[in-house]
Amino acid sequence: MSNSVNISVETTCENQIREIAYDGTELYQPPPTLSESLAKCAARIDFSKTSLEDLKKEEKSAAAAEEDAKDANIFQESLWPWDAVRNKLKDAYTEICVLSDVISIAKDKRYLVLDPLLEDSDDTKPIVQVYTRKKAISQAAQVLLSGAERLRNAHSELRNPNVKDFHIELLRLRQNWRLKKVSNGAIIGDLSYRTAGSKFGMSGTFEVAKAEDVLDEETTTSNANSSGGNTPNTQISTNNGIQPNGSSSLRVIVPAELQGVAYIKVITQKDQEDLCTAQVNLMGHGPNITAQVGVWQKTLEFAQNVLFCKELFAQLAREAIQLQAPIPHVVIGNQIRATLLPNIQLIISLCHSTSFDSNQPAPINDHDHVLEHSLHQLLREVHYKNSHHPFPHPASAPLGPSKKRMIAGPTAADRDSLLEMTKTQTILEQIIAQAQHIFMRKRTQYVLDTLARDVKDPQIVSHWNAMNSPTMSCVKINIVTHGYDAFGRTSLVIHVKERSLKCICRDGRVMRLSYEPQELRDLILCQINSHQISCLVSLARCMAWTVLSNSNHLGIGKVEPLGNASSCLLASPNSDRMIAVQIRCDPQIDVKVYIARSPRQDFFPTPLVPEKFWENLGGNFKEVRFDKIEGKSFLNKMEFLMASLTSNTA
Amino acid sequence: MQREEKHFEITLDAVLQRLVDLKLSVLAMIQKLEMEYMDINWPTFLDNFALISSHLTGLTKILAKEQCPPLRNRTVLPLLVSMDRDEALINLTEGRVPVFSHDIVPDYLRTRPDPVTEQKMQQNEQKASNLTNDAAMKQVTQYNKVVSHVLDMVSKAREEWEIESNSRTGIQQTSSMADTQLLVAAVGMGKGLQFKANYGPGPGMMVPPSIRGPTPPMGGPSMSPGNVQQLGKAPSAVKTNIKSANQVHPFSR
Amino acid sequence: MAISSARESLSHALNNRFLPNLEYLLQGSILDSAVEHLMHRLKGLCDNVDTSPETFHDLEVCMSLRQPNTNQPLMLRVRRALGRDAPFQMRYLGQPEVDQRRPTLVRSCMDCACTNGILDFLTEMGFRLEFEYIAKGYMFRKGRMKITVSKLIKIVPGKQDMANEPISQSYIVELSVVAPTGQENVGEEMRVFAEQLKPLVQLEKIDYKRLGNIP
Amino acid sequence: MGVTVLQPYPMPEGKSGAYIIDHLGKRLLSLGATHAGQFLVDCETFISTPQHGTPTRAVHVLHNSECPASTFSIIDNGTGKQVALVADNIFDLLMLKMTNTFTSKKQTKIESRGARFEYGDFVIKLGSVTMMEHFKGVLVEIEYKPCITLSYCWEMIREMLQGFLSINVGKEYPSYFTTQTIMNAMGQQQLHKQNDIYEPMDTIKQYLEQFTNYRKHVQMHSAMGGTVGPVMMNTVVGMGRP
């Protein structure tokens, strides 16, 4: 509302508001029962004045009306205010009756006639008339003069400084807020988001009052509150009523339930400790124009914020009730609990502190701007959708259906796309999805970082995309061995979604992982050892060793869903040495390397295998104490090993 | 003399009529006060006053008319005074005067004016008496001059005010009934939109070029069958013409 | 699950009254000189004041089919948004009934979006061009009410669109709601709105069938 | 929206339609297709009341449960020109407005309804065609979703037809798609349908083609058939048959 340059015209039906109802249902109030307005009138009626007004309305008004009203104020405090008037009227009535009767009797000429006198004796001198007329005119003049007097006073009021800026401020107020003047002269403002498309029932009306009459307004306020039962607020409300005193001569009186400060707190909780929290608080949104406008601006902004938070929460609560989740959402008081993932909860709570001074909410650790922003944004989107419907083209087309639906018929849209149109996601669903995603992202980051820390060889490098949608982000993982990058790099891409991961490997395999971190961990480990093997193979090739066999899935040991121990068997260029490598990744990577040589040294012909050539048959493998081999990385060591074995044969 | 009487009668009727109105409105006012004084609100209250006063002004207007015969030259002359009640009288006066007897007549005819007013009269009278005639005349003329002067000042100011207020509110007309009817008829039944080429065989029969022209392909291919058929246009046109030839135009005029 | 035929679902919609098939209409006109003024007021009154008023530029063609044993020909209006990628709109309008008790004119109405073959299609069915015009103007909405302020432009055969001249010095103003049967409150809503446009525009229920006889 | 080919299933002698449908369905399921709902394509034809000098016009109004929001209609003025239209469902009500001119031939209301199967990118529909509750035959509709021109995927569809449904179809494109020449203002015009972008209307036209055949069939079997002229005119004759 702050930038409300547009001025909305009020519909006539709203004009029946007589005074602000503090339950904020002024629209549904019946047109004010006049009994309550009689109290106002009777209080206001100063017959001398009012009759003057009366006369000012029609200049040549009858003396009768004037008179009875005039002396009425003498009997002001008789049994009821109208007594004097009534009597006067009665007199007038009788006189009229007499006159009419006489005439009517005279008309039928039986009892009496109006007989023309022959001599036209006009005894009354003109000067007499002059006197009478003078009197009459002077009375009229008096009327006019006093009227002019009142005008003059009103005018001079404007000139006098402390009242002057009321109108200026009113102007400012009008520029930034929606105001309307209601029948009984009060000025009512509206800070609700209705014109922005909100359908929230709670009304955001506030009353604008002048500095002088703030006192009685205030009393009515406190009355309303105490009668309304929310006594705690009474004190505050009255405070709030006077609060922006001093400089400005304009008061805004905000309904009690919109006073104070509100914000919405979002906490994602694992078991008991908080993971991240967010807090929606519109304070400071939009240009801060409190400087050039009065203090009331702040009051109204706070109130509007309260209203917004309440609407947001009401919306969320409604959705929480309606949605049937596998684990149902819980709404207690002003707190909503939704389960993101097993034993991870999202807690959205509405905090409304009515103590006016504490407008800085309690400090919250790990303040998450993303969730705050998106919550805010989501409700705004809802508002926008409510108020901005597409216009039909051509203009004769029906109003209402979306652009897509409009063309669905002629374009023969199929069932699925039509179904798609009907789907809408509630705010709660979206916010839960976003929270889940945020959580998944954190988790994935954690797993990758720990792995990168624990596994020195090979190195795991992960690149996160800076650009990502609120429910989908993407990370590219490179596995390389330092110094051997040329021999191969294993890279895979992971799409982090709301409850699942999608991993795309270099070989085009696509794997969908659940939210369990262990699965990701296993996957990366498998990738590591397949990386090692594949690099080893290419290394061996360029060292002229021959690869006898290699397998990425030996199927021995503990079998993980995504692969397990992998091995490969190498033979030296003149195939007198063999190296067998086996890498297991359960639970962490361990490498076993065996070598064998042929012809074997310890071959003694036996009766069973007498011939010598049998010695060429490879001997049994001996395990190498791999950790003792020098070299920084696995590949480095293997290079040494192969090199040494080759040189031995030379 | 005859028409004099007639004229008088008319005036009386007019006055009577006014009086009745006045009576009713005052009565209504009183009732309002007594019955619903609990929930009478200020505007209606003022409205009633305005009503009464307007009736009064109406009355004075009638009396002020110059062709109205001078009533003060008339005196009320009782013809017959009787002790027995007269039904005609009763319903004539709405039951206020059952009998026209000697004791009620004087008081009823208000032979003496209301004391308050009489006293006022007295004051003026004697004030006037201690003052020579021509001096009086002087005062009168003076007074008239002043009054007329003030009057035209006021009236001038007033008309200026009205002029500028009119110009401010700018009550020039923003819509014309004729146009509305023209347009509505056009939209509703194409009044003034048919071109004569329509009737009788001729190219006018075809769907006009403006709409048959290649339209932007609708989103999605399924809009194109129209286009395909667009190609086979000409023959259809011919046929429709034949049709139109032997069909009588519904809106023949 | 068994599939119900389209016809069945349609009749179901009709019976349960969620097929909007009644148009509530109020019409009036405003002089070109005052149209700006009207626009400002509408901007103030209608939804989403922030966005500038929606413009439209349509070509409406009215086709009629003479039916045997009925003297009243069947009229169908086809509207096309010029220079815009939108389906054609075919529209059937029933006899307008001007009921004293109702604040607005009410007529049955069917809107049907079609591919651009429709005119050809109707021609083949035996429909013939009754009249056509271009409507160009602005559209507003307030809730379910649609307000159009449009200039009617007569199409001169042979000439290009440029040469076509407006048929009057006024814009026609139409306030309409298309609603399912049995929603009487619509009319009241519209009346209230029309009140707020006075005295700029007098929105009334005008039976154009009567106007037809006026030469 | 992919390419759809409609194929009448040759009825072997002495086999009921229900049996065939059941048989094909079982086969599809056993081959790994999944059952995915039902479908319905219906067709109603309106005939213009004959007026001297004008050939009889027929308006075919069809619905396809795949496009629930649309009503398809094809007008056939006796001289062989066809105009196709896709519109909202309201169009049905509009047709009812012109019952004086276009009367519905209830006896020729014909529909194909049955089960939908999905197999990867393919959608297979086994429809049993009924007219006036009388079984007329089996129509197999097969759609290949990823592609929008027939010439690119005809082979696959064909293989599918042969392999899955053991309908042997020739290499050449189905008749509906084969090059057709239409007469228009610029004289002869060749249309290579198999290269066009496929539209939902094409599905409908194929159905109409088949439906018309079935109606013809009825009419030919009926003893008193054989009157020349538009098809619709003499399907009326065949209505009495069980």
Short mmCIF file of N, CA and C in Angstrom, two decimals, chain B residues 220-237 239 242-244 246-247, chain D residues 51-52 54-55 57 77 79 81-84 86 183-186 189 191 197-201 205:
data_model
loop_
_atom_site.label_atom_id
_atom_site.label_comp_id
_atom_site.label_asym_id
_atom_site.label_seq_id
_atom_site.Cartn_x
_atom_site.Cartn_y
_atom_site.Cartn_z
N GLY B 220 -0.29 -24.37 -31.66
CA GLY B 220 -0.55 -25.80 -31.86
C GLY B 220 -1.01 -26.03 -33.27
N PRO B 221 -0.53 -27.11 -33.84
CA PRO B 221 -0.81 -27.36 -35.26
C PRO B 221 -2.28 -27.54 -35.56
N SER B 222 -3.07 -27.92 -34.54
CA SER B 222 -4.44 -28.35 -34.84
C SER B 222 -5.28 -27.21 -35.40
N MET B 223 -4.73 -26.02 -35.44
CA MET B 223 -5.54 -24.95 -35.99
C MET B 223 -5.48 -24.91 -37.51
N SER B 224 -4.58 -25.70 -38.07
CA SER B 224 -4.34 -25.51 -39.50
C SER B 224 -5.39 -26.13 -40.42
N PRO B 225 -6.18 -27.14 -39.99
CA PRO B 225 -7.12 -27.69 -40.97
C PRO B 225 -7.91 -26.60 -41.65
N GLY B 226 -8.24 -25.56 -40.86
CA GLY B 226 -8.92 -24.41 -41.44
C GLY B 226 -8.15 -23.92 -42.66
N ASN B 227 -6.86 -23.75 -42.47
CA ASN B 227 -6.07 -23.20 -43.57
C ASN B 227 -6.13 -24.12 -44.78
N VAL B 228 -5.97 -25.42 -44.48
CA VAL B 228 -6.01 -26.36 -45.61
C VAL B 228 -7.25 -26.10 -46.44
N GLN B 229 -8.39 -25.98 -45.71
CA GLN B 229 -9.63 -25.81 -46.44
C GLN B 229 -9.71 -24.43 -47.08
N GLN B 230 -8.99 -23.48 -46.46
CA GLN B 230 -9.04 -22.13 -47.04
C GLN B 230 -8.74 -22.18 -48.53
N LEU B 231 -7.83 -23.11 -48.91
CA LEU B 231 -7.43 -23.17 -50.31
C LEU B 231 -8.66 -23.44 -51.18
N GLY B 232 -9.47 -24.40 -50.74
CA GLY B 232 -10.64 -24.73 -51.57
C GLY B 232 -11.76 -23.76 -51.30
N LYS B 233 -11.52 -22.50 -51.57
CA LYS B 233 -12.54 -21.52 -51.18
C LYS B 233 -13.50 -21.22 -52.33
N ALA B 234 -12.89 -20.92 -53.48
CA ALA B 234 -13.69 -20.32 -54.55
C ALA B 234 -14.96 -21.10 -54.87
N PRO B 235 -14.85 -22.42 -55.10
CA PRO B 235 -16.08 -23.12 -55.50
C PRO B 235 -17.19 -22.94 -54.48
N SER B 236 -16.81 -23.03 -53.21
CA SER B 236 -17.84 -22.91 -52.17
C SER B 236 -18.56 -21.57 -52.35
N ALA B 237 -17.76 -20.57 -52.65
CA ALA B 237 -18.37 -19.25 -52.80
C ALA B 237 -19.46 -19.31 -53.86
N LYS B 239 -21.19 -21.82 -54.91
CA LYS B 239 -22.38 -22.53 -54.46
C LYS B 239 -23.23 -21.65 -53.58
N ILE B 242 -25.39 -19.49 -55.36
CA ILE B 242 -26.58 -20.14 -55.90
C ILE B 242 -27.64 -20.21 -54.81
N LYS B 243 -27.21 -20.70 -53.67
CA LYS B 243 -28.13 -20.81 -52.55
C LYS B 243 -28.82 -19.48 -52.32
N SER B 244 -27.97 -18.48 -52.15
CA SER B 244 -28.53 -17.17 -51.77
C SER B 244 -29.55 -16.72 -52.81
N ASN B 246 -31.76 -18.42 -54.44
CA ASN B 246 -33.13 -18.90 -54.31
C ASN B 246 -33.64 -18.81 -52.86
N GLN B 247 -32.83 -18.23 -52.00
CA GLN B 247 -33.37 -18.00 -50.65
C GLN B 247 -33.75 -16.53 -50.54
N GLN D 51 -32.98 -29.62 -49.80
CA GLN D 51 -33.62 -28.47 -50.46
C GLN D 51 -33.28 -28.56 -51.93
N HIS D 52 -34.24 -28.23 -52.77
CA HIS D 52 -33.99 -28.36 -54.21
C HIS D 52 -32.83 -27.45 -54.61
N THR D 54 -29.75 -27.71 -53.87
CA THR D 54 -28.55 -27.82 -53.04
C THR D 54 -28.32 -29.29 -52.71
N PRO D 55 -27.10 -29.75 -52.89
CA PRO D 55 -26.80 -31.12 -52.50
C PRO D 55 -26.96 -31.29 -50.99
N ARG D 57 -26.14 -31.87 -47.36
CA ARG D 57 -24.90 -31.70 -46.59
C ARG D 57 -24.96 -32.56 -45.35
N ASN D 77 -20.13 -31.18 -47.74
CA ASN D 77 -21.18 -30.76 -48.67
C ASN D 77 -21.14 -31.72 -49.84
N THR D 79 -20.65 -32.13 -52.59
CA THR D 79 -19.72 -32.11 -53.72
C THR D 79 -18.31 -32.50 -53.32
N LYS D 81 -16.38 -31.60 -50.97
CA LYS D 81 -15.53 -30.71 -50.19
C LYS D 81 -15.79 -30.93 -48.70
N GLN D 82 -14.72 -30.99 -47.96
CA GLN D 82 -14.86 -31.18 -46.52
C GLN D 82 -14.24 -30.00 -45.79
N VAL D 83 -14.91 -29.54 -44.75
CA VAL D 83 -14.31 -28.53 -43.87
C VAL D 83 -14.30 -29.10 -42.48
N ALA D 84 -13.14 -29.02 -41.85
CA ALA D 84 -13.00 -29.58 -40.50
C ALA D 84 -12.99 -28.46 -39.49
N VAL D 86 -12.50 -27.70 -35.14
CA VAL D 86 -12.32 -28.12 -33.75
C VAL D 86 -12.86 -27.01 -32.87
N MET D 183 -8.78 -30.75 -55.08
CA MET D 183 -9.12 -29.74 -56.09
C MET D 183 -9.29 -28.41 -55.37
N ASN D 184 -8.66 -27.38 -55.84
CA ASN D 184 -8.92 -26.08 -55.21
C ASN D 184 -8.70 -24.96 -56.21
N ALA D 185 -8.70 -23.76 -55.70
CA ALA D 185 -8.66 -22.59 -56.57
C ALA D 185 -7.47 -22.65 -57.52
N MET D 186 -6.31 -23.12 -57.02
CA MET D 186 -5.12 -23.16 -57.88
C MET D 186 -5.02 -24.51 -58.58
N GLN D 189 -3.73 -30.02 -56.42
CA GLN D 189 -2.72 -29.83 -55.39
C GLN D 189 -2.41 -31.15 -54.74
N LEU D 191 -1.00 -33.35 -51.73
CA LEU D 191 -0.71 -33.28 -50.30
C LEU D 191 0.01 -34.56 -49.89
N ILE D 197 2.80 -32.29 -40.38
CA ILE D 197 2.76 -32.39 -38.91
C ILE D 197 1.42 -32.98 -38.52
N TYR D 198 1.47 -33.98 -37.67
CA TYR D 198 0.25 -34.70 -37.32
C TYR D 198 -0.59 -33.87 -36.35
N GLU D 199 -1.89 -33.90 -36.53
CA GLU D 199 -2.79 -33.13 -35.66
C GLU D 199 -3.88 -34.04 -35.11
N PRO D 200 -4.47 -33.63 -33.98
CA PRO D 200 -5.55 -34.45 -33.44
C PRO D 200 -6.64 -34.67 -34.46
N MET D 201 -6.84 -33.68 -35.32
CA MET D 201 -7.91 -33.81 -36.31
C MET D 201 -7.66 -35.02 -37.20
N LYS D 205 -10.25 -37.81 -38.36
CA LYS D 205 -10.58 -38.11 -39.77
C LYS D 205 -10.42 -39.60 -40.04
#
